[in-house]
PDB file of C-alpha atoms in Angstrom:
ATOM      1  CA  MET A   1     122.316  82.662 132.800  1.00 54.00           C
ATOM      2  CA  THR A   2     123.333  86.109 131.608  1.00 65.00           C
ATOM      3  CA  LEU A   3     125.109  84.595 128.666  1.00 51.00           C
ATOM      4  CA  ILE A   4     121.981  82.547 127.654  1.00 53.00           C
ATOM      5  CA  LYS A   5     119.851  85.662 128.121  1.00 57.00           C
ATOM      6  CA  LYS A   6     122.087  87.708 125.772  1.00 54.00           C
ATOM      7  CA  LEU A   7     122.080  84.940 123.250  1.00 44.00           C
ATOM      8  CA  PHE A   8     118.175  84.833 123.333  1.00 48.00           C
ATOM      9  CA  GLU A   9     117.966  88.542 122.911  1.00 57.00           C
ATOM     10  CA  GLN A  10     120.322  88.483 119.904  1.00 57.00           C
ATOM     11  CA  LEU A  11     118.272  85.729 118.280  1.00 50.00           C
ATOM     12  CA  MET A  12     115.053  87.820 118.916  1.00 65.00           C
ATOM     13  CA  LYS A  13     116.602  90.931 117.404  1.00 68.00           C
ATOM     14  CA  ARG A  14     117.632  88.918 114.267  1.00 72.00           C
ATOM     15  CA  ASP A  15     114.128  87.465 114.068  1.00 79.00           C
ATOM     16  CA  ILE A  16     112.578  90.856 114.346  1.00 84.00           C
ATOM     17  CA  GLN A  17     114.884  92.197 111.681  1.00 85.00           C
ATOM     18  CA  ARG A  18     114.093  89.406 109.299  1.00 86.00           C
ATOM     19  CA  ILE A  19     110.283  89.914 109.796  1.00 88.00           C
ATOM     20  CA  PHE A  20     110.495  93.655 108.807  1.00 90.00           C
ATOM     21  CA  LEU A  21     112.978  93.078 106.061  1.00 91.00           C
ATOM     22  CA  ALA A  22     110.780  90.481 104.550  1.00 92.00           C
ATOM     23  CA  ALA A  23     107.821  93.073 104.564  1.00 93.00           C
ATOM     24  CA  VAL A  24     109.793  95.814 102.682  1.00 94.00           C
ATOM     25  CA  ILE A  25     109.205  94.585  99.152  1.00 94.00           C
ATOM     26  CA  PRO A  26     105.491  93.488  99.686  1.00 96.00           C
ATOM     27  CA  LEU A  27     104.803  96.916 101.169  1.00 96.00           C
ATOM     28  CA  PHE A  28     106.591  98.815  98.583  1.00 96.00           C
ATOM     29  CA  PHE A  29     104.758  96.980  95.915  1.00 96.00           C
ATOM     30  CA  LEU A  30     101.286  97.638  97.440  1.00 97.00           C
ATOM     31  CA  PHE A  31     102.377 101.283  97.810  1.00 97.00           C
ATOM     32  CA  VAL A  32     102.965 101.436  94.018  1.00 96.00           C
ATOM     33  CA  LEU A  33      99.695  99.763  93.328  1.00 97.00           C
ATOM     34  CA  TYR A  34      97.688 102.285  95.415  1.00 97.00           C
ATOM     35  CA  MET A  35      99.579 105.259  93.966  1.00 97.00           C
ATOM     36  CA  LEU A  36      98.736 104.122  90.427  1.00 96.00           C
ATOM     37  CA  LYS A  37      95.107 103.704  91.255  1.00 96.00           C
ATOM     38  CA  ILE A  38      94.909 107.058  92.990  1.00 96.00           C
ATOM     39  CA  LEU A  39      96.647 108.637  89.958  1.00 95.00           C
ATOM     40  CA  GLU A  40      94.329 106.925  87.510  1.00 95.00           C
ATOM     41  CA  VAL A  41      91.268 108.087  89.413  1.00 95.00           C
ATOM     42  CA  GLY A  42      92.595 111.444  90.183  1.00 93.00           C
ATOM     43  CA  MET A  43      93.527 112.218  86.644  1.00 93.00           C
ATOM     44  CA  ASP A  44      90.410 110.621  85.176  1.00 92.00           C
ATOM     45  CA  TRP A  45      92.724 108.152  83.217  1.00 93.00           C
ATOM     46  CA  ASP A  46      91.954 104.577  82.228  1.00 92.00           C
ATOM     47  CA  PHE A  47      94.837 102.130  82.615  1.00 94.00           C
ATOM     48  CA  THR A  48      92.871  99.044  81.600  1.00 93.00           C
ATOM     49  CA  ARG A  49      94.631  98.912  78.262  1.00 93.00           C
ATOM     50  CA  LEU A  50      97.965  98.145  80.187  1.00 93.00           C
ATOM     51  CA  GLY A  51      96.497  94.771  80.800  1.00 95.00           C
ATOM     52  CA  ILE A  52      96.803  91.647  78.725  1.00 96.00           C
ATOM     53  CA  TYR A  53      94.609  91.267  75.582  1.00 95.00           C
ATOM     54  CA  PRO A  54      95.332  87.538  74.481  1.00 95.00           C
ATOM     55  CA  MET A  55      96.966  86.877  71.124  1.00 94.00           C
ATOM     56  CA  GLU A  56      97.081  90.554  70.005  1.00 94.00           C
ATOM     57  CA  LYS A  57      99.974  92.967  69.779  1.00 93.00           C
ATOM     58  CA  ARG A  58      98.308  95.463  71.994  1.00 93.00           C
ATOM     59  CA  GLY A  59      98.159  93.013  74.792  1.00 93.00           C
ATOM     60  CA  VAL A  60     101.885  92.030  74.913  1.00 95.00           C
ATOM     61  CA  PHE A  61     102.935  94.749  77.209  1.00 95.00           C
ATOM     62  CA  GLY A  62     100.267  93.622  79.698  1.00 95.00           C
ATOM     63  CA  ILE A  63     102.303  90.519  80.394  1.00 96.00           C
ATOM     64  CA  PHE A  64     104.685  92.926  82.344  1.00 96.00           C
ATOM     65  CA  ALA A  65     102.121  95.426  83.486  1.00 95.00           C
ATOM     66  CA  HIS A  66      98.905  93.622  84.135  1.00 95.00           C
ATOM     67  CA  PRO A  67      99.383  93.106  88.098  1.00 95.00           C
ATOM     68  CA  LEU A  68      99.758  96.795  88.458  1.00 96.00           C
ATOM     69  CA  VAL A  69      96.226  97.620  87.047  1.00 95.00           C
ATOM     70  CA  HIS A  70      92.891  97.102  89.011  1.00 95.00           C
ATOM     71  CA  SER A  71      89.447  97.880  87.827  1.00 92.00           C
ATOM     72  CA  SER A  72      88.490  99.646  91.096  1.00 93.00           C
ATOM     73  CA  PHE A  73      89.618 100.366  94.826  1.00 95.00           C
ATOM     74  CA  LYS A  74      87.288  97.443  95.703  1.00 94.00           C
ATOM     75  CA  HIS A  75      89.190  95.098  93.390  1.00 94.00           C
ATOM     76  CA  LEU A  76      92.483  96.368  94.830  1.00 95.00           C
ATOM     77  CA  ALA A  77      91.289  96.078  98.449  1.00 96.00           C
ATOM     78  CA  ALA A  78      90.212  92.577  97.848  1.00 94.00           C
ATOM     79  CA  ASN A  79      93.868  91.654  96.603  1.00 95.00           C
ATOM     80  CA  THR A  80      95.673  93.699  99.336  1.00 96.00           C
ATOM     81  CA  LEU A  81      95.800  91.308 102.361  1.00 96.00           C
ATOM     82  CA  PRO A  82      96.358  88.107 100.427  1.00 95.00           C
ATOM     83  CA  LEU A  83      99.143  89.690  98.392  1.00 96.00           C
ATOM     84  CA  LEU A  84     100.717  91.257 101.396  1.00 96.00           C
ATOM     85  CA  PHE A  85     100.665  87.950 103.409  1.00 96.00           C
ATOM     86  CA  LEU A  86     101.701  85.640 100.817  1.00 96.00           C
ATOM     87  CA  SER A  87     104.497  87.813  99.393  1.00 96.00           C
ATOM     88  CA  TRP A  88     105.764  88.320 102.887  1.00 95.00           C
ATOM     89  CA  CYS A  89     105.804  84.514 103.537  1.00 94.00           C
ATOM     90  CA  LEU A  90     107.825  84.179 100.265  1.00 95.00           C
ATOM     91  CA  PHE A  91     110.404  86.740 101.294  1.00 95.00           C
ATOM     92  CA  TYR A  92     110.684  85.509 104.842  1.00 93.00           C
ATOM     93  CA  PHE A  93     110.971  81.676 104.277  1.00 93.00           C
ATOM     94  CA  TYR A  94     112.548  81.797 100.864  1.00 94.00           C
ATOM     95  CA  ARG A  95     114.521  85.063 101.031  1.00 90.00           C
ATOM     96  CA  GLY A  96     117.518  83.733  98.891  1.00 91.00           C
ATOM     97  CA  ILE A  97     115.271  82.843  95.927  1.00 95.00           C
ATOM     98  CA  ALA A  98     112.210  85.075  96.416  1.00 95.00           C
ATOM     99  CA  PRO A  99     113.028  87.636  93.877  1.00 95.00           C
ATOM    100  CA  TYR A 100     113.327  85.045  91.139  1.00 96.00           C
ATOM    101  CA  ILE A 101     110.093  83.367  92.198  1.00 96.00           C
ATOM    102  CA  PHE A 102     108.238  86.645  92.322  1.00 97.00           C
ATOM    103  CA  PHE A 103     109.423  87.540  88.967  1.00 96.00           C
ATOM    104  CA  LEU A 104     108.911  84.174  87.364  1.00 97.00           C
ATOM    105  CA  ILE A 105     105.288  83.805  88.514  1.00 97.00           C
ATOM    106  CA  TRP A 106     104.485  87.473  87.489  1.00 96.00           C
ATOM    107  CA  ILE A 107     105.817  86.716  83.826  1.00 96.00           C
ATOM    108  CA  GLY A 108     104.815  83.096  83.749  1.00 96.00           C
ATOM    109  CA  GLY A 109     101.159  83.685  84.648  1.00 95.00           C
ATOM    110  CA  GLY A 110     101.039  86.759  82.202  1.00 95.00           C
ATOM    111  CA  VAL A 111     102.315  84.572  79.338  1.00 96.00           C
ATOM    112  CA  PHE A 112      99.846  81.789  80.039  1.00 96.00           C
ATOM    113  CA  THR A 113      96.938  84.257  80.060  1.00 95.00           C
ATOM    114  CA  PHE A 114      98.209  85.907  76.822  1.00 96.00           C
ATOM    115  CA  LEU A 115      98.260  82.493  75.246  1.00 95.00           C
ATOM    116  CA  PHE A 116      95.009  80.922  76.512  1.00 93.00           C
ATOM    117  CA  GLY A 117      92.924  83.795  77.799  1.00 92.00           C
ATOM    118  CA  LYS A 118      89.511  84.769  76.297  1.00 92.00           C
ATOM    119  CA  SER A 119      89.169  87.850  74.444  1.00 92.00           C
ATOM    120  CA  GLY A 120      89.150  90.982  76.556  1.00 93.00           C
ATOM    121  CA  TRP A 121      91.361  92.960  78.874  1.00 95.00           C
ATOM    122  CA  HIS A 122      92.870  90.868  81.787  1.00 95.00           C
ATOM    123  CA  ILE A 123      94.019  92.971  84.744  1.00 95.00           C
ATOM    124  CA  GLY A 124      94.852  92.694  88.456  1.00 94.00           C
ATOM    125  CA  SER A 125      97.233  90.954  90.712  1.00 95.00           C
ATOM    126  CA  SER A 126      94.984  87.875  91.398  1.00 94.00           C
ATOM    127  CA  GLY A 127      97.195  85.625  89.222  1.00 95.00           C
ATOM    128  CA  LEU A 128     100.240  86.689  91.276  1.00 96.00           C
ATOM    129  CA  ILE A 129      98.455  85.729  94.376  1.00 96.00           C
ATOM    130  CA  TYR A 130      97.350  82.288  93.057  1.00 96.00           C
ATOM    131  CA  GLY A 131     101.040  81.721  91.865  1.00 96.00           C
ATOM    132  CA  LEU A 132     102.352  82.666  95.415  1.00 96.00           C
ATOM    133  CA  ALA A 133      99.820  80.291  97.107  1.00 96.00           C
ATOM    134  CA  PHE A 134     100.591  77.369  94.885  1.00 96.00           C
ATOM    135  CA  PHE A 135     104.256  77.703  95.200  1.00 96.00           C
ATOM    136  CA  LEU A 136     104.230  78.045  99.060  1.00 95.00           C
ATOM    137  CA  PHE A 137     101.956  74.953  99.187  1.00 95.00           C
ATOM    138  CA  PHE A 138     103.733  72.616  96.904  1.00 95.00           C
ATOM    139  CA  SER A 139     107.200  73.862  97.829  1.00 94.00           C
ATOM    140  CA  GLY A 140     106.691  72.954 101.463  1.00 92.00           C
ATOM    141  CA  ILE A 141     105.238  69.575 100.489  1.00 92.00           C
ATOM    142  CA  PHE A 142     108.178  68.759  98.193  1.00 92.00           C
ATOM    143  CA  ARG A 143     111.049  69.875 100.451  1.00 90.00           C
ATOM    144  CA  LYS A 144     109.455  67.785 103.504  1.00 87.00           C
ATOM    145  CA  HIS A 145     110.814  70.427 105.847  1.00 87.00           C
ATOM    146  CA  VAL A 146     108.614  70.746 108.992  1.00 88.00           C
ATOM    147  CA  PRO A 147     108.361  74.549 109.102  1.00 88.00           C
ATOM    148  CA  LEU A 148     107.671  74.630 105.334  1.00 90.00           C
ATOM    149  CA  ILE A 149     105.022  71.853 105.645  1.00 91.00           C
ATOM    150  CA  ALA A 150     103.315  73.833 108.466  1.00 91.00           C
ATOM    151  CA  LEU A 151     103.176  76.763 106.151  1.00 91.00           C
ATOM    152  CA  SER A 152     101.663  74.781 103.322  1.00 92.00           C
ATOM    153  CA  LEU A 153      98.932  73.665 105.752  1.00 93.00           C
ATOM    154  CA  LEU A 154      98.276  77.229 106.733  1.00 92.00           C
ATOM    155  CA  ILE A 155      98.028  78.226 103.156  1.00 92.00           C
ATOM    156  CA  THR A 156      95.511  75.481 102.580  1.00 90.00           C
ATOM    157  CA  PHE A 157      93.590  76.548 105.577  1.00 92.00           C
ATOM    158  CA  LEU A 158      93.408  80.239 104.656  1.00 91.00           C
ATOM    159  CA  TYR A 159      93.269  80.019 100.835  1.00 90.00           C
ATOM    160  CA  GLY A 160      91.985  76.581 100.022  1.00 88.00           C
ATOM    161  CA  GLY A 161      88.786  78.114  98.610  1.00 87.00           C
ATOM    162  CA  LEU A 162      90.699  79.896  95.790  1.00 86.00           C
ATOM    163  CA  VAL A 163      90.990  76.787  93.756  1.00 90.00           C
ATOM    164  CA  TRP A 164      87.261  77.036  92.541  1.00 91.00           C
ATOM    165  CA  ASN A 165      88.015  80.393  90.717  1.00 90.00           C
ATOM    166  CA  MET A 166      90.503  78.672  88.671  1.00 91.00           C
ATOM    167  CA  PHE A 167      87.677  76.912  86.634  1.00 90.00           C
ATOM    168  CA  PRO A 168      85.303  78.618  84.247  1.00 88.00           C
ATOM    169  CA  GLN A 169      82.331  76.617  85.662  1.00 88.00           C
ATOM    170  CA  PHE A 170      82.699  78.259  89.167  1.00 86.00           C
ATOM    171  CA  ALA A 171      84.329  81.609  88.377  1.00 85.00           C
ATOM    172  CA  LYS A 172      82.066  84.650  87.472  1.00 87.00           C
ATOM    173  CA  VAL A 173      81.887  85.800  83.950  1.00 85.00           C
ATOM    174  CA  THR A 174      83.962  89.052  84.775  1.00 85.00           C
ATOM    175  CA  THR A 175      86.725  87.012  86.462  1.00 89.00           C
ATOM    176  CA  SER A 176      89.818  86.072  84.648  1.00 91.00           C
ATOM    177  CA  TRP A 177      89.993  82.486  85.654  1.00 93.00           C
ATOM    178  CA  GLU A 178      92.737  82.121  82.909  1.00 93.00           C
ATOM    179  CA  GLY A 179      94.901  84.439  85.023  1.00 94.00           C
ATOM    180  CA  HIS A 180      94.362  82.480  88.118  1.00 95.00           C
ATOM    181  CA  MET A 181      95.060  79.207  86.377  1.00 95.00           C
ATOM    182  CA  GLY A 182      98.265  80.686  84.786  1.00 95.00           C
ATOM    183  CA  GLY A 183      99.533  81.961  88.095  1.00 95.00           C
ATOM    184  CA  ALA A 184      98.836  78.575  89.779  1.00 96.00           C
ATOM    185  CA  ILE A 185     100.691  76.727  87.031  1.00 96.00           C
ATOM    186  CA  ALA A 186     103.647  79.137  87.302  1.00 96.00           C
ATOM    187  CA  GLY A 187     103.683  78.605  91.025  1.00 96.00           C
ATOM    188  CA  MET A 188     103.888  74.882  90.853  1.00 96.00           C
ATOM    189  CA  LEU A 189     106.695  75.048  88.041  1.00 96.00           C
ATOM    190  CA  CYS A 190     108.725  77.227  90.315  1.00 96.00           C
ATOM    191  CA  ALA A 191     108.156  74.869  93.231  1.00 95.00           C
ATOM    192  CA  VAL A 192     109.525  71.989  91.084  1.00 95.00           C
ATOM    193  CA  GLY A 193     112.268  73.965  89.395  1.00 94.00           C
ATOM    194  CA  PHE A 194     113.769  75.546  92.600  1.00 95.00           C
ATOM    195  CA  ILE A 195     113.437  72.332  94.765  1.00 92.00           C
ATOM    196  CA  LYS A 196     117.143  72.237  95.227  1.00 92.00           C
ATOM    197  CA  TYR A 197     117.524  75.951  96.051  1.00 92.00           C
ATOM    198  CA  GLY A 198     116.601  77.855  99.239  1.00 86.00           C
ATOM    199  CA  PRO A 199     115.767  76.344 102.656  1.00 87.00           C
ATOM    200  CA  GLN A 200     116.380  72.598 102.695  1.00 87.00           C
ATOM    201  CA  ARG A 201     115.478  69.888 105.115  1.00 83.00           C
ATOM    202  CA  PRO A 202     118.336  69.282 107.491  1.00 81.00           C
ATOM    203  CA  ASP A 203     119.965  65.780 107.521  1.00 71.00           C
ATOM    204  CA  PRO A 204     118.882  63.932 110.618  1.00 64.00           C
ATOM    205  CA  PHE A 205     122.095  61.741 110.728  1.00 59.00           C
ATOM    206  CA  ALA A 206     124.554  64.763 110.294  1.00 55.00           C
ATOM    207  CA  ASP A 207     124.905  65.117 114.093  1.00 54.00           C
ATOM    208  CA  GLU A 208     125.514  61.471 114.710  1.00 56.00           C
ATOM    209  CA  GLU A 209     128.228  61.304 112.018  1.00 53.00           C
ATOM    210  CA  ASN A 210     129.851  64.333 113.586  1.00 54.00           C
ATOM    211  CA  GLU A 211     129.706  62.768 117.075  1.00 57.00           C
ATOM    212  CA  GLU A 212     131.273  59.490 115.792  1.00 56.00           C
ATOM    213  CA  GLU A 213     134.078  61.502 114.142  1.00 57.00           C
ATOM    214  CA  ASP A 214     134.654  63.472 117.463  1.00 56.00           C
ATOM    215  CA  ASN A 215     134.679  60.162 119.397  1.00 59.00           C
ATOM    216  CA  SER A 216     137.155  58.512 117.138  1.00 54.00           C
ATOM    217  CA  VAL A 217     139.558  61.544 117.316  1.00 49.00           C
ATOM    218  CA  ASP A 218     139.234  61.528 121.136  1.00 52.00           C
ATOM    219  CA  GLU A 219     140.139  57.890 121.372  1.00 51.00           C
ATOM    220  CA  THR A 220     143.168  58.292 119.308  1.00 49.00           C
ATOM    221  CA  GLU A 221     144.227  61.255 121.344  1.00 50.00           C
ATOM    222  CA  GLU A 222     143.636  59.466 124.675  1.00 50.00           C
ATOM    223  CA  LYS A 223     146.033  56.479 123.981  1.00 50.00           C
ATOM    224  CA  SER A 224     149.064  56.582 126.042  1.00 48.00           C
ATOM    225  CA  PRO A 225     152.604  56.316 124.507  1.00 50.00           C
ATOM    226  CA  ASP A 226     152.954  52.728 125.855  1.00 53.00           C
ATOM    227  CA  GLU A 227     149.704  51.572 124.170  1.00 53.00           C
ATOM    228  CA  LYS A 228     150.843  53.323 120.910  1.00 50.00           C
ATOM    229  CA  GLU A 229     154.187  51.370 121.115  1.00 54.00           C
ATOM    230  CA  LYS A 230     152.300  48.059 121.714  1.00 53.00           C
ATOM    231  CA  THR A 231     150.004  48.595 118.816  1.00 51.00           C
ATOM    232  CA  ASP A 232     153.102  49.615 116.549  1.00 52.00           C
ATOM    233  CA  SER A 233     155.015  46.396 117.670  1.00 56.00           C
ATOM    234  CA  ILE A 234     151.995  44.164 117.006  1.00 50.00           C
ATOM    235  CA  GLU A 235     151.657  45.568 113.488  1.00 51.00           C
ATOM    236  CA  THR A 236     155.309  45.096 112.684  1.00 52.00           C
ATOM    237  CA  GLU A 237     155.181  41.462 113.819  1.00 51.00           C
ATOM    238  CA  LYS A 238     152.061  40.932 111.687  1.00 48.00           C
ATOM    239  CA  SER A 239     153.915  42.332 108.722  1.00 48.00           C
ATOM    240  CA  ASP A 240     157.046  40.139 109.396  1.00 46.00           C
ATOM    241  CA  ASN A 241     154.925  36.961 109.643  1.00 47.00           C
ATOM    242  CA  GLU A 242     153.206  37.740 106.369  1.00 45.00           C
ATOM    243  CA  GLY A 243     156.601  38.201 104.784  1.00 43.00           C
ATOM    244  CA  LEU A 244     157.873  34.844 106.009  1.00 34.00           C
ATOM    245  CA  LYS A 245     154.642  33.140 104.705  1.00 38.00           C
ATOM    246  CA  ALA A 246     155.196  34.708 101.392  1.00 40.00           C
ATOM    247  CA  GLU A 247     158.672  33.329 101.206  1.00 41.00           C
TER     248      GLU A 247
END
């Protein structure tokens, strides 16, 4: 019992460590966002021109900087919880490939907005939120792994309503539906492109194959010397008979 208790405690410690480690990058990213907004308001600056302006040179830099800029504290606060939760899920469940997914959704959504967005400055991390939500949903479905499918269902329950703001018919005039659409497409492409990387569904027959191998090894080891001699003599007789038939 004490051994089982120690193993359970070790597993709990590992899970707690993983939970906190997965939150490090999301929390640091949010810290940067709030510091930039405080600096912008405190110094009476305007970071809007760090966003994306589609199909113009002045908007190219925004592909890399647009998620860092928000129009107001209200805009930033609205994105805080979804960004924290979704990015934490990414770094917890897909920790081996999470940095690549995060970066590709960031850049991919920005490129789509730059190419297809309407005229005007596009700012905010909403596209990143859409990309993370769509990656987590489709990746869980494609991998057919029970914990990831459960995560996909949770994402659907919490953020299924986000879909409507991807279309101009339902989005507000001031909302960058192109950024939402771009992030969603980038997330889906990452789910397809990284399907062979990261967590995978375990093989249900792997344990059975290992058991069969172990049983076969045990059977050979359990044979007595007399049985081995009998089998060897039978094999030699068979080979002699085959030789005579051939002559």
